[in-house]
């Protein structure tokens, strides 16, 4: 709660002895584009009857995707 | 910027896949910019590694076996890189986005007065400008940033983002001159080495991760280990598993751990909480095995098999081994 009562000092760039451009103007890079990541669609959800059945499901899936 | 310089991270001449990914990408970038692609290899084993790098489409490989590079943390390497970059003229410097690479990149950018883009997963050149694509805020936003300055730019690249392609060859190997006027000092209080599997987690082509559902430390070696071995991958973990002390923190994947993007990710007994998701959502294909079909991972796994991992995983390992035996 003590933090609430503390005063926040505002300093200008010049107060810190900075004479060059600061913030976005001083940045060495610039943002060209900002986008949401490609959506990962919901995949298949399959219930495995037992161990071998579950293993077969994954094995066939990986094989179809050429991951094994 | 026209030329491309790639910093090769290695230990006594042994390097990781990302080195070759960067060598391949350096070529593509240099062609797009109309410049030269060069690699910089420093320290013990550098010459031997340079020979190996000759199998990749670089123009130039700068080498120094200077033992001081290994003796004084990163300072000598940064001095060498700075000298190489200044000698090459306007260039993009590619550095792997690893613990060491990030350190090198930040300091080199400051030395060169250059911009820095980090954890980059794709690079586009348009009209001579280099645009770096990188996921931000735990992968919830994708930004593309360009360098304002036309001189230098430093990029840290996420491993597994580019495909390494051998070929081209014919790179000229040149001996780098030791930057003059430097003296190094280091005080070592203790030296701790933590093991983190055979392959670097960030670089493994397949990551098999275990979570709370595994119930203890043993299944990481007895259940996941054999599957990882069969697939040529490595074992990772969720925060729950690392927090429980079942695996070292070096295996933790997620917001407070490592970020991986392997072509194949298999999550075993992991619910897929946001903390974990941000560390692996960029994987190529995600397969999950969980007892709960309504676990959050169902929303972003390409395949969720609902069942008992202790029954399924050994059978899967067997199937893969059998298939390999047929092809062998």
Tab-separated table of C-alpha atoms in Angstrom:
chain	number	residue	atom	x	y	z
A	1	UNK	CA	0.000	0.000	0.000
A	2	UNK	CA	2.966	2.236	0.642
A	3	UNK	CA	3.639	2.216	-3.080
A	4	UNK	CA	0.379	4.064	-3.695
A	5	UNK	CA	1.531	7.044	-1.678
A	6	UNK	CA	4.892	7.324	-3.375
A	7	UNK	CA	5.127	10.165	-5.810
A	8	UNK	CA	6.279	9.387	-9.337
A	9	UNK	CA	8.817	11.829	-10.717
A	10	UNK	CA	8.524	12.620	-14.406
A	11	UNK	CA	11.787	13.344	-16.176
A	12	UNK	CA	12.320	14.653	-19.665
A	13	UNK	CA	15.015	13.088	-21.831
A	14	UNK	CA	17.114	16.209	-21.351
A	15	UNK	CA	16.981	15.748	-17.558
A	16	UNK	CA	18.817	12.465	-18.058
A	17	UNK	CA	21.415	14.138	-20.206
A	18	UNK	CA	20.177	12.453	-23.399
A	19	UNK	CA	20.513	14.707	-26.385
A	20	UNK	CA	19.838	12.280	-29.254
A	21	UNK	CA	16.405	11.135	-30.369
A	22	UNK	CA	14.682	8.800	-27.902
A	23	UNK	CA	11.736	6.419	-28.117
A	24	UNK	CA	10.566	5.286	-31.530
A	25	UNK	CA	12.505	8.097	-33.204
A	26	UNK	CA	15.731	6.871	-31.657
A	27	UNK	CA	15.110	3.187	-32.350
A	28	UNK	CA	17.479	1.414	-34.728
A	29	UNK	CA	14.704	-0.756	-36.073
A	30	UNK	CA	11.235	0.016	-37.277
A	31	UNK	CA	8.079	-2.008	-37.161
A	32	UNK	CA	6.817	-2.879	-40.627
A	33	UNK	CA	4.025	-5.210	-39.725
A	34	UNK	CA	2.273	-6.672	-36.743
A	35	UNK	CA	-0.049	-9.636	-37.067
A	36	UNK	CA	-1.724	-12.422	-35.172
A	37	UNK	CA	0.036	-15.806	-35.486
A	38	UNK	CA	-1.467	-18.298	-37.913
A	39	UNK	CA	-4.291	-20.019	-36.104
A	40	UNK	CA	-3.625	-23.611	-35.122
A	41	UNK	CA	-6.885	-25.268	-35.931
A	42	UNK	CA	-8.337	-27.830	-33.593
A	43	UNK	CA	-7.074	-31.224	-34.698
A	44	UNK	CA	-8.517	-34.666	-34.280
A	45	UNK	CA	-9.379	-36.017	-30.855
A	46	UNK	CA	-9.581	-39.806	-30.817
A	47	UNK	CA	-10.238	-42.114	-27.890
A	48	UNK	CA	-7.917	-45.133	-27.795
A	49	UNK	CA	-9.480	-48.445	-26.751
A	50	UNK	CA	-6.169	-49.752	-25.421
A	51	UNK	CA	-2.398	-49.287	-25.717
A	52	UNK	CA	-1.865	-50.966	-29.098
A	53	UNK	CA	-4.881	-49.163	-30.608
A	54	UNK	CA	-3.603	-45.781	-29.389
A	55	UNK	CA	-0.104	-46.523	-30.661
A	56	UNK	CA	-1.488	-47.507	-34.058
A	57	UNK	CA	-3.454	-44.241	-34.252
A	58	UNK	CA	-0.319	-42.187	-33.683
A	59	UNK	CA	1.841	-44.379	-35.908
A	60	UNK	CA	-0.578	-44.107	-38.851
A	61	UNK	CA	-0.941	-40.363	-38.303
A	62	UNK	CA	2.830	-39.808	-38.324
A	63	UNK	CA	3.221	-42.038	-41.342
A	64	UNK	CA	0.527	-40.144	-43.276
A	65	UNK	CA	2.358	-36.910	-42.466
A	66	UNK	CA	5.669	-38.506	-43.539
A	67	UNK	CA	7.149	-37.791	-40.117
A	68	UNK	CA	8.430	-41.362	-39.774
B	1	UNK	CA	23.712	-3.663	-45.884
B	2	UNK	CA	24.928	-6.080	-48.509
B	3	UNK	CA	27.062	-8.775	-46.985
B	4	UNK	CA	26.005	-11.442	-44.552
B	5	UNK	CA	28.173	-12.636	-41.680
B	6	UNK	CA	27.217	-15.623	-39.605
B	7	UNK	CA	28.693	-16.321	-36.194
B	8	UNK	CA	29.428	-19.994	-35.628
B	9	UNK	CA	28.850	-21.225	-32.101
B	10	UNK	CA	30.742	-24.384	-31.190
B	11	UNK	CA	32.622	-26.170	-28.481
B	12	UNK	CA	36.071	-27.437	-29.450
B	13	UNK	CA	34.992	-27.696	-33.079
B	14	UNK	CA	31.722	-29.468	-32.330
B	15	UNK	CA	28.755	-27.474	-33.471
B	16	UNK	CA	25.003	-27.779	-33.771
B	17	UNK	CA	22.573	-27.950	-36.635
B	18	UNK	CA	21.722	-24.243	-36.358
B	19	UNK	CA	25.209	-23.424	-37.683
B	20	UNK	CA	24.388	-25.068	-40.995
B	21	UNK	CA	20.902	-23.568	-41.033
B	22	UNK	CA	22.487	-20.127	-40.722
B	23	UNK	CA	25.147	-20.882	-43.341
B	24	UNK	CA	22.388	-21.830	-45.784
B	25	UNK	CA	20.300	-18.770	-44.956
B	26	UNK	CA	23.361	-16.507	-45.196
B	27	UNK	CA	23.765	-17.593	-48.818
B	28	UNK	CA	20.119	-16.886	-49.671
B	29	UNK	CA	20.254	-13.484	-47.977
B	30	UNK	CA	23.566	-12.511	-49.555
B	31	UNK	CA	22.180	-13.379	-52.997
B	32	UNK	CA	19.077	-11.284	-52.339
B	33	UNK	CA	21.240	-8.359	-51.203
B	34	UNK	CA	23.894	-8.773	-53.872
B	35	UNK	CA	26.691	-9.341	-51.361
B	36	UNK	CA	28.889	-12.080	-49.961
B	37	UNK	CA	28.127	-14.737	-47.383
B	38	UNK	CA	30.745	-15.394	-44.765
B	39	UNK	CA	31.065	-17.381	-41.576
B	40	UNK	CA	33.248	-16.597	-38.581
B	41	UNK	CA	34.623	-19.530	-36.565
B	42	UNK	CA	36.697	-18.820	-33.488
B	43	UNK	CA	38.573	-20.701	-30.801
B	44	UNK	CA	39.789	-24.235	-30.259
B	45	UNK	CA	38.774	-26.531	-33.105
B	46	UNK	CA	37.884	-23.646	-35.435
B	47	UNK	CA	40.038	-24.829	-38.332
B	48	UNK	CA	38.549	-28.312	-38.317
B	49	UNK	CA	35.035	-26.898	-38.214
B	50	UNK	CA	35.855	-24.536	-41.078
B	51	UNK	CA	36.653	-27.600	-43.210
B	52	UNK	CA	33.214	-28.977	-42.401
B	53	UNK	CA	31.615	-25.621	-43.267
B	54	UNK	CA	33.201	-25.758	-46.702
B	55	UNK	CA	30.392	-28.142	-47.605
B	56	UNK	CA	27.966	-25.219	-47.394
B	57	UNK	CA	27.416	-22.426	-49.917
B	58	UNK	CA	29.550	-19.716	-48.303
B	59	UNK	CA	31.982	-17.362	-50.043
B	60	UNK	CA	34.331	-16.865	-47.154
B	61	UNK	CA	35.099	-18.544	-43.842
B	62	UNK	CA	37.056	-16.436	-41.357
B	63	UNK	CA	38.954	-18.594	-38.905
B	64	UNK	CA	41.060	-18.133	-35.805
B	65	UNK	CA	42.198	-20.910	-33.485
B	66	UNK	CA	43.156	-18.252	-30.919
B	67	UNK	CA	42.981	-20.022	-27.517
B	68	UNK	CA	42.089	-16.737	-25.804
B	69	UNK	CA	38.633	-16.966	-27.368
B	70	UNK	CA	37.774	-19.894	-25.121
B	71	UNK	CA	39.584	-18.582	-22.105
B	72	UNK	CA	37.830	-15.244	-21.632
B	73	UNK	CA	34.095	-15.742	-22.037
B	74	UNK	CA	32.773	-13.792	-25.013
B	75	UNK	CA	34.918	-10.670	-25.055
B	76	UNK	CA	37.508	-11.897	-27.571
B	77	UNK	CA	34.814	-13.314	-29.868
B	78	UNK	CA	33.025	-9.972	-29.918
B	79	UNK	CA	36.274	-8.181	-30.718
B	80	UNK	CA	36.899	-10.529	-33.630
B	81	UNK	CA	33.333	-10.169	-34.905
B	82	UNK	CA	33.448	-6.399	-34.666
B	83	UNK	CA	36.667	-6.358	-36.685
B	84	UNK	CA	35.236	-8.729	-39.299
B	85	UNK	CA	32.027	-6.692	-39.633
B	86	UNK	CA	33.917	-3.419	-39.962
B	87	UNK	CA	36.203	-5.017	-42.524
B	88	UNK	CA	33.307	-6.410	-44.543
B	89	UNK	CA	31.407	-3.140	-44.626
B	90	UNK	CA	27.630	-2.829	-44.440
B	91	UNK	CA	26.313	-6.235	-43.439
B	92	UNK	CA	23.734	-8.281	-41.648
B	93	UNK	CA	25.130	-10.437	-38.855
B	94	UNK	CA	23.312	-13.678	-38.122
B	95	UNK	CA	23.733	-15.206	-34.678
B	96	UNK	CA	21.926	-18.254	-33.258
B	97	UNK	CA	19.286	-17.322	-30.713
B	98	UNK	CA	20.919	-19.256	-27.887
B	99	UNK	CA	22.090	-18.204	-24.449
B	100	UNK	CA	25.539	-17.376	-25.796
B	101	UNK	CA	24.302	-16.061	-29.133
B	102	UNK	CA	22.002	-13.515	-27.507
B	103	UNK	CA	24.887	-12.232	-25.427
B	104	UNK	CA	27.112	-11.904	-28.495
B	105	UNK	CA	24.366	-10.219	-30.527
B	106	UNK	CA	23.496	-7.526	-28.010
B	107	UNK	CA	27.076	-6.532	-27.427
B	108	UNK	CA	28.005	-6.625	-31.089
B	109	UNK	CA	24.996	-4.454	-31.989
B	110	UNK	CA	26.111	-1.895	-29.409
B	111	UNK	CA	29.660	-1.924	-30.788
B	112	UNK	CA	28.413	-1.414	-34.332
B	113	UNK	CA	25.710	1.067	-33.342
B	114	UNK	CA	23.383	-1.313	-35.133
B	115	UNK	CA	19.792	-2.348	-34.690
B	116	UNK	CA	19.036	-5.787	-33.282
B	117	UNK	CA	16.135	-8.096	-34.027
B	118	UNK	CA	15.800	-11.151	-31.833
B	119	UNK	CA	14.352	-14.661	-31.967
B	120	UNK	CA	13.755	-14.298	-35.688
B	121	UNK	CA	11.983	-17.125	-37.514
B	122	UNK	CA	11.973	-15.737	-41.052
B	123	UNK	CA	13.836	-13.066	-43.009
B	124	UNK	CA	12.458	-11.249	-46.035
B	125	UNK	CA	14.342	-8.948	-48.359
B	126	UNK	CA	12.261	-6.378	-50.162
B	127	UNK	CA	13.735	-3.510	-52.117
B	128	UNK	CA	17.101	-4.066	-50.467
B	129	UNK	CA	15.596	-3.847	-46.985
B	130	UNK	CA	15.885	-6.692	-44.561
B	131	UNK	CA	12.644	-7.498	-42.753
B	132	UNK	CA	12.877	-9.831	-39.774
B	133	UNK	CA	9.851	-11.817	-38.696
B	134	UNK	CA	9.701	-12.802	-35.053
B	135	UNK	CA	7.076	-13.970	-32.608
B	136	UNK	CA	6.604	-11.636	-29.645
B	137	UNK	CA	4.712	-11.805	-26.342
B	138	UNK	CA	4.999	-15.564	-26.066
B	139	UNK	CA	4.127	-16.058	-29.716
B	140	UNK	CA	0.751	-14.313	-29.439
B	141	UNK	CA	1.879	-11.631	-31.893
B	142	UNK	CA	4.094	-11.842	-34.963
B	143	UNK	CA	6.087	-8.733	-35.836
B	144	UNK	CA	8.139	-7.833	-38.883
B	145	UNK	CA	10.901	-5.318	-38.201
B	146	UNK	CA	13.373	-3.693	-40.562
B	147	UNK	CA	16.661	-1.958	-39.823
B	148	UNK	CA	16.501	1.803	-40.188
B	149	UNK	CA	20.197	2.122	-40.683
B	150	UNK	CA	21.615	0.953	-43.998
B	151	UNK	CA	24.964	-0.019	-42.479
B	152	UNK	CA	24.662	-2.873	-40.014
B	153	UNK	CA	21.984	-5.048	-38.530
B	154	UNK	CA	22.268	-7.919	-36.061
B	155	UNK	CA	19.773	-10.773	-36.050
B	156	UNK	CA	19.409	-13.645	-33.603
B	157	UNK	CA	17.772	-16.570	-35.370
B	158	UNK	CA	15.653	-19.228	-33.691
B	159	UNK	CA	17.075	-22.713	-34.330
B	160	UNK	CA	14.951	-24.953	-36.578
B	161	UNK	CA	13.618	-21.917	-38.484
B	162	UNK	CA	15.568	-22.554	-41.677
B	163	UNK	CA	16.483	-25.764	-43.444
B	164	UNK	CA	20.174	-26.543	-43.660
B	165	UNK	CA	21.222	-27.439	-47.185
B	166	UNK	CA	24.726	-28.580	-47.979
B	167	UNK	CA	26.169	-27.765	-51.353
B	168	UNK	CA	27.850	-24.981	-53.248
B	169	UNK	CA	31.157	-25.304	-51.516
B	170	UNK	CA	34.336	-23.653	-52.634
B	171	UNK	CA	34.427	-21.184	-49.775
B	172	UNK	CA	37.770	-19.524	-49.235
B	173	UNK	CA	39.123	-20.002	-45.721
B	174	UNK	CA	40.951	-16.977	-44.389
B	175	UNK	CA	42.900	-16.578	-41.182
B	176	UNK	CA	41.577	-13.736	-39.060
B	177	UNK	CA	44.016	-11.323	-37.546
B	178	UNK	CA	43.841	-10.899	-33.801
B	179	UNK	CA	42.242	-7.553	-32.929
B	180	UNK	CA	44.972	-5.435	-31.449
B	181	UNK	CA	45.103	-3.401	-28.272
B	182	UNK	CA	42.958	-5.735	-26.194
B	183	UNK	CA	43.716	-7.259	-22.820
B	184	UNK	CA	41.400	-9.710	-21.144
B	185	UNK	CA	40.850	-10.612	-17.538
B	186	UNK	CA	38.477	-13.076	-15.962
B	187	UNK	CA	37.964	-14.363	-12.432
B	188	UNK	CA	36.425	-17.842	-12.195
B	189	UNK	CA	34.770	-18.638	-8.885
B	190	UNK	CA	33.110	-21.867	-9.914
B	191	UNK	CA	32.265	-23.690	-13.098
B	192	UNK	CA	29.025	-25.678	-13.258
B	193	UNK	CA	27.989	-27.712	-16.242
B	194	UNK	CA	24.403	-28.871	-16.480
B	195	UNK	CA	23.538	-31.701	-18.794
B	196	UNK	CA	20.591	-31.265	-21.099
B	197	UNK	CA	20.175	-34.450	-23.083
B	198	UNK	CA	22.168	-35.462	-26.100
B	199	UNK	CA	20.726	-32.942	-28.495
B	200	UNK	CA	20.037	-29.334	-27.691
B	201	UNK	CA	16.336	-29.134	-26.897
B	202	UNK	CA	15.874	-26.136	-29.205
B	203	UNK	CA	17.449	-27.968	-32.107
B	204	UNK	CA	16.048	-31.454	-31.850
B	205	UNK	CA	13.927	-32.485	-34.835
B	206	UNK	CA	11.561	-34.307	-32.483
B	207	UNK	CA	10.737	-33.388	-28.896
B	208	UNK	CA	8.892	-35.813	-26.605
B	209	UNK	CA	7.658	-33.926	-23.569
B	210	UNK	CA	6.248	-35.222	-20.336
B	211	UNK	CA	4.098	-33.510	-17.766
B	212	UNK	CA	2.260	-33.998	-14.513
B	213	UNK	CA	0.483	-37.017	-15.981
B	214	UNK	CA	3.686	-39.049	-15.797
B	215	UNK	CA	3.499	-39.040	-12.019
B	216	UNK	CA	7.233	-39.115	-11.253
B	217	UNK	CA	10.769	-38.895	-12.593
B	218	UNK	CA	11.212	-42.501	-13.831
B	219	UNK	CA	8.880	-42.395	-16.849
B	220	UNK	CA	10.990	-39.649	-18.384
B	221	UNK	CA	13.805	-42.136	-18.898
B	222	UNK	CA	11.875	-45.418	-19.087
B	223	UNK	CA	8.834	-44.298	-21.104
B	224	UNK	CA	9.809	-41.184	-23.077
B	225	UNK	CA	13.523	-41.907	-23.440
B	226	UNK	CA	13.151	-44.981	-25.688
B	227	UNK	CA	10.592	-43.221	-27.907
B	228	UNK	CA	12.842	-40.177	-28.248
B	229	UNK	CA	15.700	-42.465	-29.163
B	230	UNK	CA	13.624	-44.324	-31.743
B	231	UNK	CA	12.598	-41.040	-33.368
B	232	UNK	CA	16.021	-39.430	-33.146
B	233	UNK	CA	14.712	-36.789	-30.809
B	234	UNK	CA	15.101	-35.651	-27.253
B	235	UNK	CA	13.054	-35.420	-24.057
B	236	UNK	CA	11.506	-32.237	-22.694
B	237	UNK	CA	9.093	-31.425	-19.892
B	238	UNK	CA	6.368	-29.106	-18.686
B	239	UNK	CA	6.821	-26.713	-15.801
B	240	UNK	CA	4.825	-28.986	-13.505
B	241	UNK	CA	7.373	-31.769	-14.053
B	242	UNK	CA	10.362	-29.473	-13.569
B	243	UNK	CA	8.832	-27.839	-10.489
B	244	UNK	CA	8.224	-31.278	-8.987
B	245	UNK	CA	11.937	-31.970	-9.392
B	246	UNK	CA	11.349	-34.896	-11.773
B	247	UNK	CA	13.635	-33.404	-14.410
B	248	UNK	CA	16.205	-30.580	-14.402
B	249	UNK	CA	14.940	-27.114	-15.308
B	250	UNK	CA	17.091	-27.267	-18.447
B	251	UNK	CA	14.418	-29.546	-19.943
B	252	UNK	CA	11.513	-27.218	-19.215
B	253	UNK	CA	9.559	-25.967	-22.202
B	254	UNK	CA	7.244	-22.995	-21.874
B	255	UNK	CA	7.008	-19.360	-20.967
B	256	UNK	CA	9.523	-19.625	-18.142
B	257	UNK	CA	11.565	-22.292	-19.899
B	258	UNK	CA	12.689	-22.912	-23.437
B	259	UNK	CA	10.904	-22.209	-26.691
B	260	UNK	CA	11.116	-24.986	-29.256
B	261	UNK	CA	9.825	-25.390	-32.792
B	262	UNK	CA	10.670	-28.915	-33.907
B	263	UNK	CA	8.984	-30.455	-36.947
B	264	UNK	CA	7.349	-32.943	-34.530
B	265	UNK	CA	6.308	-32.400	-30.914
B	266	UNK	CA	4.765	-35.158	-28.813
B	267	UNK	CA	3.209	-34.079	-25.506
B	268	UNK	CA	2.604	-36.872	-23.024
B	269	UNK	CA	0.491	-36.252	-19.943
B	270	UNK	CA	0.577	-32.507	-20.508
B	271	UNK	CA	-2.685	-30.596	-20.237
B	272	UNK	CA	-1.477	-27.769	-22.476
B	273	UNK	CA	-1.830	-24.788	-20.152
B	274	UNK	CA	-0.891	-21.449	-21.715
B	275	UNK	CA	2.437	-21.503	-19.843
B	276	UNK	CA	3.426	-24.605	-21.807
B	277	UNK	CA	1.679	-23.703	-25.044
B	278	UNK	CA	3.743	-20.579	-25.696
B	279	UNK	CA	6.910	-22.656	-25.648
B	280	UNK	CA	5.860	-25.153	-28.327
B	281	UNK	CA	2.987	-23.720	-30.355
B	282	UNK	CA	5.265	-23.078	-33.313
B	283	UNK	CA	6.108	-26.782	-33.669
B	284	UNK	CA	5.334	-28.274	-37.082
B	285	UNK	CA	3.038	-31.062	-35.953
B	286	UNK	CA	1.771	-31.551	-32.413
B	287	UNK	CA	0.649	-34.958	-31.164
B	288	UNK	CA	-0.680	-35.343	-27.624
B	289	UNK	CA	-1.475	-38.317	-25.421
B	290	UNK	CA	-3.662	-37.512	-22.458
B	291	UNK	CA	-6.208	-39.171	-20.209
B	292	UNK	CA	-8.481	-36.156	-20.510
B	293	UNK	CA	-10.054	-35.502	-23.912
B	294	UNK	CA	-11.169	-32.060	-22.752
B	295	UNK	CA	-7.666	-30.891	-21.769
B	296	UNK	CA	-6.710	-27.501	-23.284
B	297	UNK	CA	-4.171	-29.226	-25.538
B	298	UNK	CA	-7.126	-30.609	-27.554
B	299	UNK	CA	-7.553	-27.097	-28.975
B	300	UNK	CA	-4.162	-26.899	-30.649
B	301	UNK	CA	-2.807	-30.426	-31.041
B	302	UNK	CA	-3.060	-31.859	-34.536
B	303	UNK	CA	-3.873	-35.206	-32.964
B	304	UNK	CA	-4.926	-35.919	-29.391
B	305	UNK	CA	-5.143	-39.559	-28.454
B	306	UNK	CA	-7.193	-40.016	-25.305
B	307	UNK	CA	-5.845	-42.954	-23.362
B	308	UNK	CA	-3.216	-44.325	-21.010
B	309	UNK	CA	0.231	-43.100	-22.009
B	310	UNK	CA	1.848	-45.943	-20.045
B	311	UNK	CA	0.141	-48.413	-22.399
B	312	UNK	CA	0.360	-46.392	-25.616
B	313	UNK	CA	3.921	-45.057	-25.648
B	314	UNK	CA	5.762	-48.426	-25.320
B	315	UNK	CA	3.572	-49.849	-28.099
B	316	UNK	CA	4.289	-46.828	-30.274
B	317	UNK	CA	8.017	-47.185	-29.671
B	318	UNK	CA	7.737	-50.845	-30.686
B	319	UNK	CA	5.830	-50.008	-33.884
B	320	UNK	CA	8.431	-47.433	-34.881
B	321	UNK	CA	11.309	-49.807	-34.129
B	322	UNK	CA	9.656	-52.542	-36.189
B	323	UNK	CA	9.104	-50.196	-39.127
B	324	UNK	CA	12.746	-49.126	-38.949
B	325	UNK	CA	13.905	-52.748	-38.868
B	326	UNK	CA	11.953	-53.437	-42.072
B	327	UNK	CA	13.587	-50.498	-43.843
B	328	UNK	CA	17.043	-51.188	-42.478
